[in-house]
Tab-separated table of C-alpha atoms in Angstrom:
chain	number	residue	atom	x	y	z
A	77	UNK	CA	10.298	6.502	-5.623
A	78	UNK	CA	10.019	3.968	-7.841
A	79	UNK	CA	9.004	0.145	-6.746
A	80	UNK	CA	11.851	-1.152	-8.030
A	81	UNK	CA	14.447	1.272	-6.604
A	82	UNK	CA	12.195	0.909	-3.388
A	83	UNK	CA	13.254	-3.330	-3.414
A	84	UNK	CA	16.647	-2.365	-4.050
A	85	UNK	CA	16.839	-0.100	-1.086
A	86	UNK	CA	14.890	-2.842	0.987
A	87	UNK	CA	17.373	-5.870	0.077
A	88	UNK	CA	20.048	-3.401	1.401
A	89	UNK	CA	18.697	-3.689	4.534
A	90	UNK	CA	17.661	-0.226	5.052
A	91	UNK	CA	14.530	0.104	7.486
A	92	UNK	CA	13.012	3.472	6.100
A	93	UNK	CA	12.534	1.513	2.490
A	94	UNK	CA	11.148	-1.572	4.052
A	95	UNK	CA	8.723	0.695	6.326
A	96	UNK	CA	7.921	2.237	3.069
A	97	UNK	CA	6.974	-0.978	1.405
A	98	UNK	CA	4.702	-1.785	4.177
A	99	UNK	CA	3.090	1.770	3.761
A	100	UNK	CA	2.280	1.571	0.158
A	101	UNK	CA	1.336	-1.677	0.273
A	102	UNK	CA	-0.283	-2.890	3.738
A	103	UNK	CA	-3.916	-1.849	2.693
A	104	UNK	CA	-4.219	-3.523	-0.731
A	105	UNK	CA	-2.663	-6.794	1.547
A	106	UNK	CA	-5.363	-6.784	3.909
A	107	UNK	CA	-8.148	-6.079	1.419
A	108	UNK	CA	-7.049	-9.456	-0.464
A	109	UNK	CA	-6.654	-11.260	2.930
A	110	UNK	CA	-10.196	-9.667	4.073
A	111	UNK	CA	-11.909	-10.921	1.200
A	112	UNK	CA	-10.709	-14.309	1.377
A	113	UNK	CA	-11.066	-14.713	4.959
A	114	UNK	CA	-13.499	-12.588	5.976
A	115	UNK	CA	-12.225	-12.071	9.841
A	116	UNK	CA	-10.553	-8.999	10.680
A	117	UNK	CA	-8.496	-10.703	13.113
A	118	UNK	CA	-7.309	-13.591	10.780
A	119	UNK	CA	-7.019	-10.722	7.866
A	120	UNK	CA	-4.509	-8.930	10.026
A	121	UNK	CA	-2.719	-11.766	11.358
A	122	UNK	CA	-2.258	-12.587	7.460
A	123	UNK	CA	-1.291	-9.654	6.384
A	124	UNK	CA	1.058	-9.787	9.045
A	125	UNK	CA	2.279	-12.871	7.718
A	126	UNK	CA	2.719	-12.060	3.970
A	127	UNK	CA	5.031	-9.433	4.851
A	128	UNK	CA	7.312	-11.458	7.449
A	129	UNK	CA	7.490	-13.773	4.007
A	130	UNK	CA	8.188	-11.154	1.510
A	131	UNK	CA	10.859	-9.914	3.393
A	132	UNK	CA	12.460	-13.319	4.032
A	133	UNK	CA	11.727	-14.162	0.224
A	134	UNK	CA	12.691	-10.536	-1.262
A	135	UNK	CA	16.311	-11.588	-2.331
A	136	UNK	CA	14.592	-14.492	-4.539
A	137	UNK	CA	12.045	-12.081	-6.388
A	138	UNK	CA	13.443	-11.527	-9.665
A	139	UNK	CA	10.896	-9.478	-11.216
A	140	UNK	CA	9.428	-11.521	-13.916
A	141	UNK	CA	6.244	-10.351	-13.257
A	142	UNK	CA	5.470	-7.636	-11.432
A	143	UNK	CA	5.778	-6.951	-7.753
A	144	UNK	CA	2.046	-6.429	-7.205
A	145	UNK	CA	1.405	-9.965	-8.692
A	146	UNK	CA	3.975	-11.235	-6.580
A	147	UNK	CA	2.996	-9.870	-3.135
A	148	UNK	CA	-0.748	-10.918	-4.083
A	149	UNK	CA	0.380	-14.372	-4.051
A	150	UNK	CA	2.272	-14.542	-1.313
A	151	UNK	CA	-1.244	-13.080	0.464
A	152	UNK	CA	-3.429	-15.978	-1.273
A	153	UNK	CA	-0.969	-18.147	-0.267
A	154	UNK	CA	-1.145	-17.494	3.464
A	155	UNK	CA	-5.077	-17.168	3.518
A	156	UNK	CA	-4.773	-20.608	1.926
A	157	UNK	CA	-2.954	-21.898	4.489
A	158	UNK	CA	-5.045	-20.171	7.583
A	159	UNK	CA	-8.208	-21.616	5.778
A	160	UNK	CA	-6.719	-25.033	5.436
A	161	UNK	CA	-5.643	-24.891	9.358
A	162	UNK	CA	-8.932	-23.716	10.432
A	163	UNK	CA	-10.243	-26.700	7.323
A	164	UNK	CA	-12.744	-24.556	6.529
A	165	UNK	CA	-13.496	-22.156	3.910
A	166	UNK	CA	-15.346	-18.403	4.275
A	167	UNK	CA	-16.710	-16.487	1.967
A	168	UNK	CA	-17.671	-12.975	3.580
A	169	UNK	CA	-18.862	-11.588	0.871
A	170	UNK	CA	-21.632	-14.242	0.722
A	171	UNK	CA	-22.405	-12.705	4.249
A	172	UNK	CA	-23.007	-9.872	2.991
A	173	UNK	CA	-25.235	-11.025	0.032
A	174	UNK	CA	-27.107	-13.409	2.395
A	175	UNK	CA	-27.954	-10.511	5.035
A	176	UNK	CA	-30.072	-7.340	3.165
A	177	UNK	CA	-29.029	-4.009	4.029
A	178	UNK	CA	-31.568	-2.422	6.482
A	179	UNK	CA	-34.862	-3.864	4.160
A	180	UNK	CA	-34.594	-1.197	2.106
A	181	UNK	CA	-37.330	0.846	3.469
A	182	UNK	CA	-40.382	1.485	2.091
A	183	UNK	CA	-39.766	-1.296	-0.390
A	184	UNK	CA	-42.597	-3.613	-1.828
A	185	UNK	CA	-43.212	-6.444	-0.681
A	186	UNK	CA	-43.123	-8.200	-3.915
A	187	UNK	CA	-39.958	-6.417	-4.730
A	188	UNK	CA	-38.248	-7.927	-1.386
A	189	UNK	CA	-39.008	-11.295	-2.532
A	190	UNK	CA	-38.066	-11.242	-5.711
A	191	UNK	CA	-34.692	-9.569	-3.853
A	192	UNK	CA	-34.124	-12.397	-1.792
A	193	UNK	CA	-34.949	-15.585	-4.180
A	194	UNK	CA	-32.394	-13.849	-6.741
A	195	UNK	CA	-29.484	-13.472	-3.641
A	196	UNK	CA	-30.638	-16.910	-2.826
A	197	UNK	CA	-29.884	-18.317	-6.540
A	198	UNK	CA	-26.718	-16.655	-6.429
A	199	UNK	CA	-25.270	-17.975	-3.390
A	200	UNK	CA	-26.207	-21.653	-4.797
A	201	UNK	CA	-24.197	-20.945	-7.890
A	202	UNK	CA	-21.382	-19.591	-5.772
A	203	UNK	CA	-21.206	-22.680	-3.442
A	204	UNK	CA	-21.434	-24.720	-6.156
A	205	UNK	CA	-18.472	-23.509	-7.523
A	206	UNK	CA	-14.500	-25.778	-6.415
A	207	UNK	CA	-12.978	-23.709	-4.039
A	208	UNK	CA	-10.266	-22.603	-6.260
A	209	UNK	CA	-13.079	-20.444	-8.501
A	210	UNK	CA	-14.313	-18.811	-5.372
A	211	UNK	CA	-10.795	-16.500	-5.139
């Protein structure tokens, strides 16, 4: 079934299209949320969250771009507003980039440090970026 037929079946009130809507879409929500927050506990609770508002908000989508773009916004918008309640901002990905995986056994020394000044260049040039950039 189409998307659109799918939000036409969903602003009828019928529960098997809205459950469907969550299906198809609940894992791309929490991979945007994840990424931004980088808490799988505040990534649920947010994904949580962007659907409660695209279901209140459904009737006012009028499709001039497409639902995808749509629903991702509505996710930005509530990891925006968990990150400004919490006033800070996470970057797990920089986590990950901070923290090498397992020291690549084996590995020469000189290689490792070379490994770990260029991660530590990067994550300079990433925090030195506005917070808007980050996303």
């Amino acid at each position: 079934m189409s998307t659109e037929e799918l939000l036409r079946r969903c602003l009828r009130g019928e529960e098997a299209a809205i459950q469907q809507l969550f299906e198809r879409y609940k894992d791309y929500v929490f991979r945007v949320t994840w990424l931004m927050l980088g808490d799988q506990q505040d990534a649920e609770d947010a994904t949580q969250e962007t659907f409660e508002a695209v279901f209140r908000a459904l009737h006012g989508y009028r499709g001039d771009a497409a639902f995808e773009s749509w629903l991702h916004q509505i996710a930005l918008n509530r990891c925006r507003s968990k990150l400004r309640r919490k006033q800070l901002v996470r970057i797990p990905w920089l986590k990950v980039v901070e923290e090498p995986a397992d020291h690549t056994l084996g590995a020469q020394p000189e290689a490792l440090a070379l490994a770990h000044e260029e991660r530590r260049e990067i994550l300079g040039a990433v925090r030195a970026l506005p917070v808007r950039l980050r996303e």
